[in-house]
GROMACS .gro file of C-alpha atoms in nm:
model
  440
    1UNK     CA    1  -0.670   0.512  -0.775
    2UNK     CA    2  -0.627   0.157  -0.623
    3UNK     CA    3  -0.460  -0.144  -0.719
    4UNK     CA    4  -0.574  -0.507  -0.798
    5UNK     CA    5  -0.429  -0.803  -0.903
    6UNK     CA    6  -0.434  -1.225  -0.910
    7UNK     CA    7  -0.389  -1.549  -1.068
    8UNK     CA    8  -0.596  -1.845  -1.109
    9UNK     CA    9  -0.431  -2.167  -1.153
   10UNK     CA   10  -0.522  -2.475  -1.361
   11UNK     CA   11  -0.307  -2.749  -1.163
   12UNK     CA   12  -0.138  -2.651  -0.803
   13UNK     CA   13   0.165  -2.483  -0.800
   14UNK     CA   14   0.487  -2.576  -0.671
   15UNK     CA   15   0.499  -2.227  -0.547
   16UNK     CA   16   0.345  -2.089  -0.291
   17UNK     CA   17   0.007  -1.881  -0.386
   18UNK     CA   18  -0.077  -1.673  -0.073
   19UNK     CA   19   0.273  -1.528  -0.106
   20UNK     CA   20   0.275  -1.451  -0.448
   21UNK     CA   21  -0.032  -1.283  -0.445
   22UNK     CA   22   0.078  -1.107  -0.143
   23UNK     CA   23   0.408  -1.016  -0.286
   24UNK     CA   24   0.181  -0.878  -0.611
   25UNK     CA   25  -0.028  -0.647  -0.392
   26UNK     CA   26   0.277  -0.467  -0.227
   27UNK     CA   27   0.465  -0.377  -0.566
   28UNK     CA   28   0.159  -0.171  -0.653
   29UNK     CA   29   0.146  -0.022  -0.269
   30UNK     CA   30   0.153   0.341  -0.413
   31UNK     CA   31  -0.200   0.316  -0.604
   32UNK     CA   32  -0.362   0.243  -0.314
   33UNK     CA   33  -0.164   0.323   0.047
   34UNK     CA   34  -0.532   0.318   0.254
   35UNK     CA   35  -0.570  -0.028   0.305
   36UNK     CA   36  -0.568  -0.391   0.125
   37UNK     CA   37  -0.741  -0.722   0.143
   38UNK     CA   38  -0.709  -1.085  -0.046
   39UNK     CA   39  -0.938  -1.359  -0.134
   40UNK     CA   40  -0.862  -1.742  -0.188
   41UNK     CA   41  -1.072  -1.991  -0.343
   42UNK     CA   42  -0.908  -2.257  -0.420
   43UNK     CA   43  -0.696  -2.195  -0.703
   44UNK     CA   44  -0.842  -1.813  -0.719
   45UNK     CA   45  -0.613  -1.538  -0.559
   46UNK     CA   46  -0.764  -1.208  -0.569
   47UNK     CA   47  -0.552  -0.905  -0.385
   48UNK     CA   48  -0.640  -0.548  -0.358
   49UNK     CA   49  -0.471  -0.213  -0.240
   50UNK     CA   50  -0.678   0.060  -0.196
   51UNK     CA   51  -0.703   0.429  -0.197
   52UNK     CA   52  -1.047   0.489  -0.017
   53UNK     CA   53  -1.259   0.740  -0.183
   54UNK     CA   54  -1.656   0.645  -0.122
   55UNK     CA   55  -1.771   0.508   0.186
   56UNK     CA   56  -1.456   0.504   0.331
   57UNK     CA   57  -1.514   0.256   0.655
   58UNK     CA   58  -1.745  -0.009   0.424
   59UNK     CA   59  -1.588  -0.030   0.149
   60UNK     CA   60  -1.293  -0.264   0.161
   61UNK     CA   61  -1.237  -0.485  -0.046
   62UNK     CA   62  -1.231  -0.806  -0.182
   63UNK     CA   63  -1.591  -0.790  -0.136
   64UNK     CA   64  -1.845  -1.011  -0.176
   65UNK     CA   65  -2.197  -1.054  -0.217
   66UNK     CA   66  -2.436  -1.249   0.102
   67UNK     CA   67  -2.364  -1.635   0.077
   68UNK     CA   68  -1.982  -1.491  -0.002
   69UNK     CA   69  -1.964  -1.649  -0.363
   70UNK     CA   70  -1.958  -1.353  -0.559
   71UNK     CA   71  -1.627  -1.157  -0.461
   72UNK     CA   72  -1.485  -0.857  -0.644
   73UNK     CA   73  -1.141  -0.683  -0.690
   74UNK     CA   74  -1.221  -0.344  -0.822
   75UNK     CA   75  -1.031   0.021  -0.915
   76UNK     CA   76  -1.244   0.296  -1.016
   77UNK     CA   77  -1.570   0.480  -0.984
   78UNK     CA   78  -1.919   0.421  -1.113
   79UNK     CA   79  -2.099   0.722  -1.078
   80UNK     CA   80  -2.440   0.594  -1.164
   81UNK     CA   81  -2.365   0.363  -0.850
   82UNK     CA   82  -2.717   0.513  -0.653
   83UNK     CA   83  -2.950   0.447  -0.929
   84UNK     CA   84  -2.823   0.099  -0.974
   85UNK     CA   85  -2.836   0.064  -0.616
   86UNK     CA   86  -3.202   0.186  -0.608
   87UNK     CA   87  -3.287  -0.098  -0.901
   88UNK     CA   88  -3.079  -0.415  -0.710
   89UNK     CA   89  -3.275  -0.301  -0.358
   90UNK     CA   90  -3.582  -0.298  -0.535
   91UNK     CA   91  -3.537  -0.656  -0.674
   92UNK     CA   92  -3.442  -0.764  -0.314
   93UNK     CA   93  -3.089  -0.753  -0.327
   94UNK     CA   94  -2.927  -0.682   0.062
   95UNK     CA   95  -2.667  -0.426   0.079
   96UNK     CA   96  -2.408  -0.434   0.405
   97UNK     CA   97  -2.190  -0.140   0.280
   98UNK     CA   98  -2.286   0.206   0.071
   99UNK     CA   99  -1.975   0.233  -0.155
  100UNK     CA  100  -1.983   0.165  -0.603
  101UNK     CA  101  -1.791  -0.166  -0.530
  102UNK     CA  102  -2.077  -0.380  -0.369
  103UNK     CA  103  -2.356  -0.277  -0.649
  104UNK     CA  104  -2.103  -0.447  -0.909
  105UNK     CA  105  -2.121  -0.805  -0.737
  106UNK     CA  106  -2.557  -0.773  -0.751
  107UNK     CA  107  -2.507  -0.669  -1.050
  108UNK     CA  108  -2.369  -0.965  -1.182
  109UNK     CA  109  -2.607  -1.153  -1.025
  110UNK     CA  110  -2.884  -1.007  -1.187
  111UNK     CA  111  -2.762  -0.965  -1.553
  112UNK     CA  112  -2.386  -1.132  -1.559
  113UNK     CA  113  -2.184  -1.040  -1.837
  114UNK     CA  114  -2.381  -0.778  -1.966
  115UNK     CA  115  -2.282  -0.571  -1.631
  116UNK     CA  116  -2.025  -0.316  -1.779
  117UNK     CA  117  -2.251  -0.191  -2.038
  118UNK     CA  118  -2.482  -0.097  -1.746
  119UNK     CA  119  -2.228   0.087  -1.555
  120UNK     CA  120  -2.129   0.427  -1.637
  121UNK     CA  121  -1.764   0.533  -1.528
  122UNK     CA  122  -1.434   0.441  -1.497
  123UNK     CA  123  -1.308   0.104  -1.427
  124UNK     CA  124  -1.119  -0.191  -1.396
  125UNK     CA  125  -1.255  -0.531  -1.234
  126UNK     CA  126  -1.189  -0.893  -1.156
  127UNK     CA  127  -1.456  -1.086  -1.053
  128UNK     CA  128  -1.541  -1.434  -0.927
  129UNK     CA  129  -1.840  -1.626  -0.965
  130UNK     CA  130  -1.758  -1.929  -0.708
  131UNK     CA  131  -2.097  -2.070  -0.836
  132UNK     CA  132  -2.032  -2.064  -1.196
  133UNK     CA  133  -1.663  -2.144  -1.106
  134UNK     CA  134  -1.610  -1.821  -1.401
  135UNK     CA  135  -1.326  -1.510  -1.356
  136UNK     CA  136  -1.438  -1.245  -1.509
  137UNK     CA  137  -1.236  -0.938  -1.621
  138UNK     CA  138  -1.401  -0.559  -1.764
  139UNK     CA  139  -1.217  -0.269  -1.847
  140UNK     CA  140  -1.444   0.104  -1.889
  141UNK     CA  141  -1.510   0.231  -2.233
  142UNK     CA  142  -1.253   0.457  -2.267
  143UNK     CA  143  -0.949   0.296  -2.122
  144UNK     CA  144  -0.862   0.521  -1.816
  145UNK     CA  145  -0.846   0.237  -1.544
  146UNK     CA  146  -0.528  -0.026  -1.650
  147UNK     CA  147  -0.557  -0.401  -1.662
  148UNK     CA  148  -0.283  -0.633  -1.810
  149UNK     CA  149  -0.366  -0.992  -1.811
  150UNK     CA  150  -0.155  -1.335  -1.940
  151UNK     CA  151  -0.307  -1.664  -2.016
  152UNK     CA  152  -0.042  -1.958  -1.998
  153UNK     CA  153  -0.009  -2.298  -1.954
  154UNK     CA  154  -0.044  -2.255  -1.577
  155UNK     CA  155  -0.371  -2.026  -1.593
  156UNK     CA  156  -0.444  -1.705  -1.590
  157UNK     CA  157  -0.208  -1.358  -1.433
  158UNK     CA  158  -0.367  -1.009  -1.406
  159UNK     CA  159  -0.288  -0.657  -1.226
  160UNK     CA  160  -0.361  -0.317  -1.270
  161UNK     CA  161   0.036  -0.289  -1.348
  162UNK     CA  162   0.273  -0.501  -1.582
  163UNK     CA  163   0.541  -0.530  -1.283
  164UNK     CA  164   0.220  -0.708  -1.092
  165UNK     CA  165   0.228  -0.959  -1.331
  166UNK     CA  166   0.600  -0.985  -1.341
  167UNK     CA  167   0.629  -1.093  -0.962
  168UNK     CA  168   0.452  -1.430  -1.075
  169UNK     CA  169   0.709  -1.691  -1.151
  170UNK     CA  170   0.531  -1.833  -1.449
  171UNK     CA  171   0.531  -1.482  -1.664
  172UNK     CA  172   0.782  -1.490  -1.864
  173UNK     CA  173   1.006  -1.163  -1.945
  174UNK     CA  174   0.999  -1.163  -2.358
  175UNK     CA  175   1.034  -0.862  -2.532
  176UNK     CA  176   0.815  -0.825  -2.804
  177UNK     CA  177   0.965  -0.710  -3.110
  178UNK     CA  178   0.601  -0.596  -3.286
  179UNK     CA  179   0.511  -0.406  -2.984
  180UNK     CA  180   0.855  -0.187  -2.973
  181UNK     CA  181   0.779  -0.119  -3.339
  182UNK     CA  182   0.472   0.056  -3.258
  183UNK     CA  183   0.630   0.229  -2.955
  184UNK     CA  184   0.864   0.425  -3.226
  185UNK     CA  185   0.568   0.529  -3.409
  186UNK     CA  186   0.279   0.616  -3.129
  187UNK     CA  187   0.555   0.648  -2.843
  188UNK     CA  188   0.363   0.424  -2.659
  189UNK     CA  189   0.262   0.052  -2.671
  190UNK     CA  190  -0.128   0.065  -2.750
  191UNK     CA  191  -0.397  -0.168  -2.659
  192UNK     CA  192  -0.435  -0.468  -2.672
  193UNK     CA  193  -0.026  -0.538  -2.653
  194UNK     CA  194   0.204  -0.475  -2.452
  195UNK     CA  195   0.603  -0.426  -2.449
  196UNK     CA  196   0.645  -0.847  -2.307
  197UNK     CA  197   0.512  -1.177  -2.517
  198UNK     CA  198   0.245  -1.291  -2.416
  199UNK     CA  199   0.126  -1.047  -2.209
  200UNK     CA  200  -0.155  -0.826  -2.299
  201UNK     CA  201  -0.357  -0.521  -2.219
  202UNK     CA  202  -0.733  -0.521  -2.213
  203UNK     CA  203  -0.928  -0.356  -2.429
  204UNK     CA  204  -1.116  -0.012  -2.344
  205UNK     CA  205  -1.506  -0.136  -2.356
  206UNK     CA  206  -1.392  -0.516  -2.360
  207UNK     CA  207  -1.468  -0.774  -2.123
  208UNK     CA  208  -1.267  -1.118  -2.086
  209UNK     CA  209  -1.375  -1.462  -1.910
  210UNK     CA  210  -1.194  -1.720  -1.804
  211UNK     CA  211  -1.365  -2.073  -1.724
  212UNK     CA  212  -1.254  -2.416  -1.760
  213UNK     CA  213  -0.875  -2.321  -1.848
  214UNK     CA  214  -1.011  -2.128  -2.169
  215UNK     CA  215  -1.057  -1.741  -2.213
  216UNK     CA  216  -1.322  -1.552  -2.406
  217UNK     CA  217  -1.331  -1.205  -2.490
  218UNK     CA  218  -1.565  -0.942  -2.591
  219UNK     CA  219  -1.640  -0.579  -2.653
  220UNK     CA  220  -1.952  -0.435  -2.545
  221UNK     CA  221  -1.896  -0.076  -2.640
  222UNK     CA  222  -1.732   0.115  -2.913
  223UNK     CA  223  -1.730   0.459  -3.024
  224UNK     CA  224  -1.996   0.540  -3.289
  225UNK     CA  225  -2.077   0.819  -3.561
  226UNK     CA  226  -2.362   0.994  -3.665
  227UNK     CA  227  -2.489   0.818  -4.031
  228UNK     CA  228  -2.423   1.115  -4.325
  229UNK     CA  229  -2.839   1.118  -4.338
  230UNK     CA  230  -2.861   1.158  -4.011
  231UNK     CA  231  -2.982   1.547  -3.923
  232UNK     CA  232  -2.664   1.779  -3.791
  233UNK     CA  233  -2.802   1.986  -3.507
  234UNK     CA  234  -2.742   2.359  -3.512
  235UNK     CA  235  -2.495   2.573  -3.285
  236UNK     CA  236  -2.724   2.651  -3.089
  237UNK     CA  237  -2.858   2.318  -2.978
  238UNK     CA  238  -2.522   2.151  -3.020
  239UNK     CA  239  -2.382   2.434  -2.747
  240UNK     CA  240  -2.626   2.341  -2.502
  241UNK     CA  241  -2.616   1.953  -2.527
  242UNK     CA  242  -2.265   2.049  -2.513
  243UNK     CA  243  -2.282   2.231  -2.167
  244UNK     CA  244  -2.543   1.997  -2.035
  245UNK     CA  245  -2.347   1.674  -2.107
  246UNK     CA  246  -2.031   1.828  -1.924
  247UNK     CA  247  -2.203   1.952  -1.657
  248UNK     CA  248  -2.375   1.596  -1.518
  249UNK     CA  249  -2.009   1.473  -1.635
  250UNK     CA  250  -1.833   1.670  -1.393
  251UNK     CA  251  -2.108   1.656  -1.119
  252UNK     CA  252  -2.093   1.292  -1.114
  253UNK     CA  253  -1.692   1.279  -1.098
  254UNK     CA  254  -1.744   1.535  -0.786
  255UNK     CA  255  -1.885   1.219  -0.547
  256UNK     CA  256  -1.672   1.128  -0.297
  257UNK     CA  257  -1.606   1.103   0.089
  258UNK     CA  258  -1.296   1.264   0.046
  259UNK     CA  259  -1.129   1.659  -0.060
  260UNK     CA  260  -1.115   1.760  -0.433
  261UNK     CA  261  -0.974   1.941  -0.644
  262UNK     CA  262  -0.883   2.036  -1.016
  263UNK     CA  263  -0.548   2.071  -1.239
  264UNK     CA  264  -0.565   2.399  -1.370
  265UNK     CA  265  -0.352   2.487  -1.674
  266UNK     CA  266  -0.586   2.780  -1.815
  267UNK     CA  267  -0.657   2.651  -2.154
  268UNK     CA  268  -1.026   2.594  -2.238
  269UNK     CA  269  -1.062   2.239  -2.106
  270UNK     CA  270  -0.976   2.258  -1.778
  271UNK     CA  271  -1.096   2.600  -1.732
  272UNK     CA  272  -1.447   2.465  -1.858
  273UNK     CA  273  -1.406   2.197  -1.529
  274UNK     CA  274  -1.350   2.453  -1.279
  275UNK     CA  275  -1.604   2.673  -1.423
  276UNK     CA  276  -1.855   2.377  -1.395
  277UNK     CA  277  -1.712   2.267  -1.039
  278UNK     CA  278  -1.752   2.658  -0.916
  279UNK     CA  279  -2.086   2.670  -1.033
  280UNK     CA  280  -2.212   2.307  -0.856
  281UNK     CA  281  -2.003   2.375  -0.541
  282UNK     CA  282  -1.905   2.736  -0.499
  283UNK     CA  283  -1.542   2.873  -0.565
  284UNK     CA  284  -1.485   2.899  -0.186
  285UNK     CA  285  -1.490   2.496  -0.193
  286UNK     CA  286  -1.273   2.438  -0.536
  287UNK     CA  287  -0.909   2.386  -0.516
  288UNK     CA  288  -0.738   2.467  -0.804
  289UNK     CA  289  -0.344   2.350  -0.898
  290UNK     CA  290  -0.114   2.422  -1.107
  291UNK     CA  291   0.277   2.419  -1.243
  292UNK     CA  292   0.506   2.656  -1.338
  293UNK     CA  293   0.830   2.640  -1.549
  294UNK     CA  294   1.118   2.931  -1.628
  295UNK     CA  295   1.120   2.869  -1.978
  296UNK     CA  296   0.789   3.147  -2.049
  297UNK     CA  297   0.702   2.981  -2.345
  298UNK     CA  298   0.641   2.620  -2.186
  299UNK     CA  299   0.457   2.828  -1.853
  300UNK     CA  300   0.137   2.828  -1.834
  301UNK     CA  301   0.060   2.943  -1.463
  302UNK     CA  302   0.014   3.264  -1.538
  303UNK     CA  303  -0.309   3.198  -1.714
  304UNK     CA  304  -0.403   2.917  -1.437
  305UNK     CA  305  -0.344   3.227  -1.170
  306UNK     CA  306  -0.633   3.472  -1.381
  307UNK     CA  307  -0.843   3.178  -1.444
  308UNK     CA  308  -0.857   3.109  -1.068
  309UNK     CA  309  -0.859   3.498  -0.980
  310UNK     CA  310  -1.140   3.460  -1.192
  311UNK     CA  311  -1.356   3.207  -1.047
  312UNK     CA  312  -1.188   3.304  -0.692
  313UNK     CA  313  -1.099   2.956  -0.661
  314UNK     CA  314  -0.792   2.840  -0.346
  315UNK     CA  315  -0.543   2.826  -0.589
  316UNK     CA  316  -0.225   2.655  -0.528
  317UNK     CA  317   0.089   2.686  -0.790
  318UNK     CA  318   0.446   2.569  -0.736
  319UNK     CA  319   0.764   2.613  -0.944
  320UNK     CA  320   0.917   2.303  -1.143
  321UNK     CA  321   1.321   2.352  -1.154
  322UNK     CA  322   1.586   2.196  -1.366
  323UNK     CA  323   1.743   2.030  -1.002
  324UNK     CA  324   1.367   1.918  -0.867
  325UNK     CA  325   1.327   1.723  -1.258
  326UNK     CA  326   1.675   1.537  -1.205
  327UNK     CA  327   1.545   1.403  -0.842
  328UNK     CA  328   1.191   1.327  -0.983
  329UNK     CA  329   1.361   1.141  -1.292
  330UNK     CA  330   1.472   0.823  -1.189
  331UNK     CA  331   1.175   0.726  -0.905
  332UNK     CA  332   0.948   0.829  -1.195
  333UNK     CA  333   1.150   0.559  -1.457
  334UNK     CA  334   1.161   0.315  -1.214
  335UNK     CA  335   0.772   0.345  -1.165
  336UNK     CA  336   0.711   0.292  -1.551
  337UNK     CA  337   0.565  -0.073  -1.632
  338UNK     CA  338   0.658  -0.011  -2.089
  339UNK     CA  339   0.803   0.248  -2.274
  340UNK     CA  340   0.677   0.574  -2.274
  341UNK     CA  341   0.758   0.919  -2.499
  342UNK     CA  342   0.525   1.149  -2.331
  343UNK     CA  343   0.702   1.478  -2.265
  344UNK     CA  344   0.440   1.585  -2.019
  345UNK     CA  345   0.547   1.276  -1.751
  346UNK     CA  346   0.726   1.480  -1.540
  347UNK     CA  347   0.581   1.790  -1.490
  348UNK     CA  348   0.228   1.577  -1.411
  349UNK     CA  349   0.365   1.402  -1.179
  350UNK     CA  350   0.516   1.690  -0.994
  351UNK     CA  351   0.174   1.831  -1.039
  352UNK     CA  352   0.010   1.512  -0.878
  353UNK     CA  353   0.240   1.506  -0.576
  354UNK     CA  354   0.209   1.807  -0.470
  355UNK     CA  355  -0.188   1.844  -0.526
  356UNK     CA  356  -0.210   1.521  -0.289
  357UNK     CA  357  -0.078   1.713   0.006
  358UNK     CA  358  -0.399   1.867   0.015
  359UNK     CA  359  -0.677   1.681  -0.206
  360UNK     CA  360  -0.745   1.323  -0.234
  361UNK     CA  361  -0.918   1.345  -0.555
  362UNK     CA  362  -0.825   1.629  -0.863
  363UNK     CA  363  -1.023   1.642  -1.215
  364UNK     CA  364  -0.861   1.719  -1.494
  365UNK     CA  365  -0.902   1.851  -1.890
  366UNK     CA  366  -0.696   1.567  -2.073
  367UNK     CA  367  -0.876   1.442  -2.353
  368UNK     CA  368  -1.053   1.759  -2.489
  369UNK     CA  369  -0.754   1.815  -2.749
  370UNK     CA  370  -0.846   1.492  -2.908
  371UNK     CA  371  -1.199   1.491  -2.854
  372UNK     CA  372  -1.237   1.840  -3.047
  373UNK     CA  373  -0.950   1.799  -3.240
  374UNK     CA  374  -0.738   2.108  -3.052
  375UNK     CA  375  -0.372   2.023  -3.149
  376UNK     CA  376  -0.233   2.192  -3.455
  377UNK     CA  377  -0.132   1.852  -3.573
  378UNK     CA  378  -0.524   1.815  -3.658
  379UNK     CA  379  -0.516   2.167  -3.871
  380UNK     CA  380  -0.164   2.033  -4.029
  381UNK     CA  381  -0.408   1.771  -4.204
  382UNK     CA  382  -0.554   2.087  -4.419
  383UNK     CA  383  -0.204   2.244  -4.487
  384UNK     CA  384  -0.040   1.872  -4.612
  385UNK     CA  385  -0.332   1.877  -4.864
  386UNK     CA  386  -0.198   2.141  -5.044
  387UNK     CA  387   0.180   2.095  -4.974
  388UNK     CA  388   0.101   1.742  -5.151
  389UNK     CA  389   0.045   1.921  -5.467
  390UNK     CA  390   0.370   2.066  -5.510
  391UNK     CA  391   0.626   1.913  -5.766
  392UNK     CA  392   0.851   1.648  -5.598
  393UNK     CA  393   1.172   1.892  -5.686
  394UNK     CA  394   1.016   2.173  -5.490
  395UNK     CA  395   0.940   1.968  -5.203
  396UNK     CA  396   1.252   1.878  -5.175
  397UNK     CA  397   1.399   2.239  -5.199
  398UNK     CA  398   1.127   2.280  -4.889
  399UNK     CA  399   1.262   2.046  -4.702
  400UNK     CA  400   1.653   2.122  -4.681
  401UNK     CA  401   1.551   2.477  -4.614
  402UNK     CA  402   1.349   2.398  -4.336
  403UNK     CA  403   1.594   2.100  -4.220
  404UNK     CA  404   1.848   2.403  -4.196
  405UNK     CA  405   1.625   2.623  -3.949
  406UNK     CA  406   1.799   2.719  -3.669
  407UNK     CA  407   1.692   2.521  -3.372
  408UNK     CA  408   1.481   2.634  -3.119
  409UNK     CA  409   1.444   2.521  -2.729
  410UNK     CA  410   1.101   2.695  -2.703
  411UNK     CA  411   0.804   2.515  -2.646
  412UNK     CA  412   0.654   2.397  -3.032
  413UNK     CA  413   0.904   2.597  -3.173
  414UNK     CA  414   0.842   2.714  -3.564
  415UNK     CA  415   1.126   2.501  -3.653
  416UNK     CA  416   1.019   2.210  -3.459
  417UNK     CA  417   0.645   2.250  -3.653
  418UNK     CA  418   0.838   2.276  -3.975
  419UNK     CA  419   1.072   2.037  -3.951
  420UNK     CA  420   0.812   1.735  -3.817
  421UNK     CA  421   0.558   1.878  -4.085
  422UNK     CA  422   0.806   1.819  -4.351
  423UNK     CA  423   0.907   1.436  -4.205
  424UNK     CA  424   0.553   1.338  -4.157
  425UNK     CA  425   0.486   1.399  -4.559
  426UNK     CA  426   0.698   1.122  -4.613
  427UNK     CA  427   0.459   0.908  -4.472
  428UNK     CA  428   0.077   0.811  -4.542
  429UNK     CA  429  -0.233   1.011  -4.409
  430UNK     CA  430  -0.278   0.786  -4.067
  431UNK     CA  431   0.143   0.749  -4.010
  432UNK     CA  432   0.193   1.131  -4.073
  433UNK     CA  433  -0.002   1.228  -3.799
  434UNK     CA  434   0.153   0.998  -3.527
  435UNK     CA  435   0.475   1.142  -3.670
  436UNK     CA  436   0.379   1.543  -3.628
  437UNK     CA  437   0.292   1.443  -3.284
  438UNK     CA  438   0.524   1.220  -3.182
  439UNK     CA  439   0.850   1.324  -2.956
  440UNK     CA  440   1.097   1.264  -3.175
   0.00000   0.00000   0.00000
C-alpha cells in the first residue's frame, strides 16, 4: 500500500504549494512509512509515500520517464509489469529502474489514454504529461486501490485518502446530504460520491483528465455477461478454467521483493489461496494468519489452525479481547476518511497489525462471497419468493412473531436472520438485499 496525492492549480495561489503538498503527503504517512518523494511543475504538485514492495532501491517515486516530462505518482501493482516491459524495450524505450511504476510512464508514451486497459492489476495513478501539459488520473477495474479527486474553481485536488484532500485550503468541508442517504442503506458511501460536496471518488475501471482547467472522464472497463445464446460450459470445463484462472491470479499477486503471507480464516476462499500459494511455493515458505475471538460462534481459528495443519503452513494466530477492541477503537475511527458500517473493521485491522510484524505483503479471500454469491442473503432471494405469496394478514402475523424472538448475541443469530428477513420484505427486490445485509 502507498500513498499519493496533489493539486494542480489554474491561477497561483496565495498559499504556499510546496507546503501543502508536503503537509498532504504526511497525513497519509501510514500507507506508505518506506520512503516519499514530490514533483513540481509549475502549477503541478505531485507527492508520494511509499511502502516499497518491487525493486525496492529503484523504485521511488515520483518517477519519470528520460527527458523527465512524463512523471508518475502511483499505488499498486501491475503484475503483467515484465511482459509490458519486454514490449516498451523492444520499441526502444530505456529503462533506469526494474519496478511496475516506470513501465506505466512508457506506456503512456506509446498508447496514452488507452494505458489502463493494458495493465492488469491493481491501481491507482496520477500522471503528468509536461508535453501535453494533461493530468491524468486511472483507477483498476475493480476498485481496490482509492482515489478521491475535487475539481473547483482553483483546479484540481486528489489523494489516495479524503483527509488528503482536506489539508488543501480550497476543499471545502460540506456534508452531502444524498451521500449520507445511501450510507443508511449500503453502510457505506459508494462510488462515484463521497460523504463531502463536491468531492468525489473515482470510478473502478474509469479514467479522468484534466487539461486546460476542464476535466473529462471515462470508463474503459466494465463487468460483462455471457449473451443467453451464448454456449454454458460444463462442470467439468468450468472447474478447470476455474482452477487455472486462480492459480495465474494468485501467482502473479505472489511478486515481490519483500515476505508474504496469507489471512487465513478456513472458509473456502482463503483456504483455496493458501492451497494455491503451497502448491507454487511450498508450505515451508507460506505464512498463514489468523484471529481468534471468545464468543465460539464468531471464532473461526479453529478451522484456520486444521487448514494450516493441513497444508503445514507457519501459522500464526492471536486472540482478539473485549480490552484490546476498546484500545484499537478510537485510532481506528480517527483513521476513517466517511462513514463506515462494516462489522468486520476491527478484527481486520487487528489481523493486519499483527501479520505486519512479520510479512510485508498478505493475500486474502475477500470478494469470493460476492463473486459466487456465498452469503445467505443471496439464498434469502429464493425464500422471499415464496414468503411474497402469502396473504398480507399472515405476513403480518409473521412478522410480530418473529419481531418477538428472543435476542441473540451469537454470530448471525436465527433471530437476527429472521428479523432482517422480515424488514427487508418491506422493501423492493434491489433495497431488500442491502437491508438483509446491512448492520443495522
Amino acid at each position: 500500500m502507498c500513498g499519493l496525492c496533489g493539486f494542480i492549480y489554474e491561477r497561483r495561489p496565495e498559499y504556499d504549494g510546496p507546503r501543502v503538498l508536503q503537509q498532504m503527503a504526511d497525513i497519509i504517512r501510514h500507507r506508505g512509512p518506506d520512503d516519499h518523494g514530490y514533483h513540481i511543475d509549475g502549477p503541478v504538485h505531485l507527492g508520494h509515500r511509499r511502502l516499497s514492495i518491487i525493486d525496492l532501491e529503484g523504485g521511488k517515486q515520483p518517477l519519470s520517464n528520460e527527458d523527465g516530462k512524463v512523471t508518475i505518482v502511483y499505488n499498486g501493482e501491475v503484475y503483467n509489469f515484465a511482459t509490458l516491459r519486454e514490449d516498451l524495450l523492444a520499441k526502444g524505450h530505456v529503462f533506469r529502474t526494474a519496478s511496475d511504476t516506470e513501465v506505466l510512464v512508457h506506456l503512456w508514451e506509446e498508447v496514452g489514454t488507452e494505458m489502463p486497459s493494458h495493465l492488469n492489476g491493481m491501481f491507482a495513478f496520477a500522471l503528468w504529461d509536461a508535453h501535453k501539459k494533461e493530468l491524468f488520473l486511472a483507477r483498476d477495474r475493480m476498485g481496490q486501490k482509492p482515489l478521491y479527486w475535487t475539481h473547483n474553481r482553483d483546479g484540481l485536488v486528489f489523494g489516495s485518502e479524503l483527509r488528503s484532500l482536506l489539508v488543501h485550503p480550497t476543499v471545502e468541508r460540506r456534508l452531502d446530504p444524498l451521500s449520507l442517504g445511501k450510507y443508511m442503506l449500503f453502510d457505506t458511501v459508494p462510488a462515484p460520491g463521497s460523504i463531502l460536496q463536491g468531492v468525489h471518488k473515482l470510478e473502478p475501471g474509469t479514467w479522468l483528465l484534466y487539461k486546460d482547467g476542464r476535466t473529462r472522464t471515462s470508463r474503459y472497463w466494465d463487468i460483462t455477461f455471457p449473451g443467453k445464446r451464448e454456449k454454458v460450459p460444463s462442470f467439468a470445463d468450468a472447474k478447470d478454467e476455474l482452477y487455472q484462472r486462480m492459480r495465474r491470479a494468485v501467482e502473479r499477486r505472489m511478486i515481490a521483493d519483500v515476505p508474504l503471507g496469507v489471512f487465513l480464516s478456513g472458509g473456502i476462499d482463503s483456504s483455496a489461496i493458501t492451497a494455491l500459494m503451497c502448491d507454487l511455493v511450498g508450505p515451508s515458505n507460506v505464512k498463514t494468519f489468523s484471529v481468534g475471538f471468545a464468543n465460539s460462534s464468531f471464532d473461526e481459528s479453529e478451522h484456520a489452525l486444521a487448514v494450516a495443519k493441513h497444508f503445514g503452513t507457519q501459522h500464526f494466530s492471536q486472540r482478539l479481547e473485549a480490552n484490546t477492541m476498546m484500545d484499537l477503537l478510537p485510532g481506528i475511527v480517527s483513521r476513517l476518511d466517511e462513514p463506515l458500517a462494516d462489522n468486520s473493521l476491527i478484527p481486520t485491522y487487528f489481523l493486519s497489525r499483527f501479520t505486519r510484524e512479520h510479512v510485508t505483503v498478505a493475500l486474502g479471500g475477500d470478494g469470493g462471497d460476492e463473486l459466487c454469491l456465498g452469503y445467505p442473503t443471496f439464498r434469502a432471494h429464493k425464500i422471499a419468493r415464496w414468503y411474497g405469496l402469502l396473504p398480507r394478514l399472515v405476513r403480518a402475523g409473521v412478522a410480530r412473531l418473529v419481531e418477538a424472538l428472543p435476542v441473540s448475541t451469537d454470530n448471525i443469530s436465527f433471530d437476527y436472520q429472521a428479523k432482517q428477513f422480515v424488514r427487508g420484505m418491506e422493501y423492493d427486490r434491489m433495497a431488500r438485499h442491502f437491508i438483509w445485509i446491512g448492520a443495522v
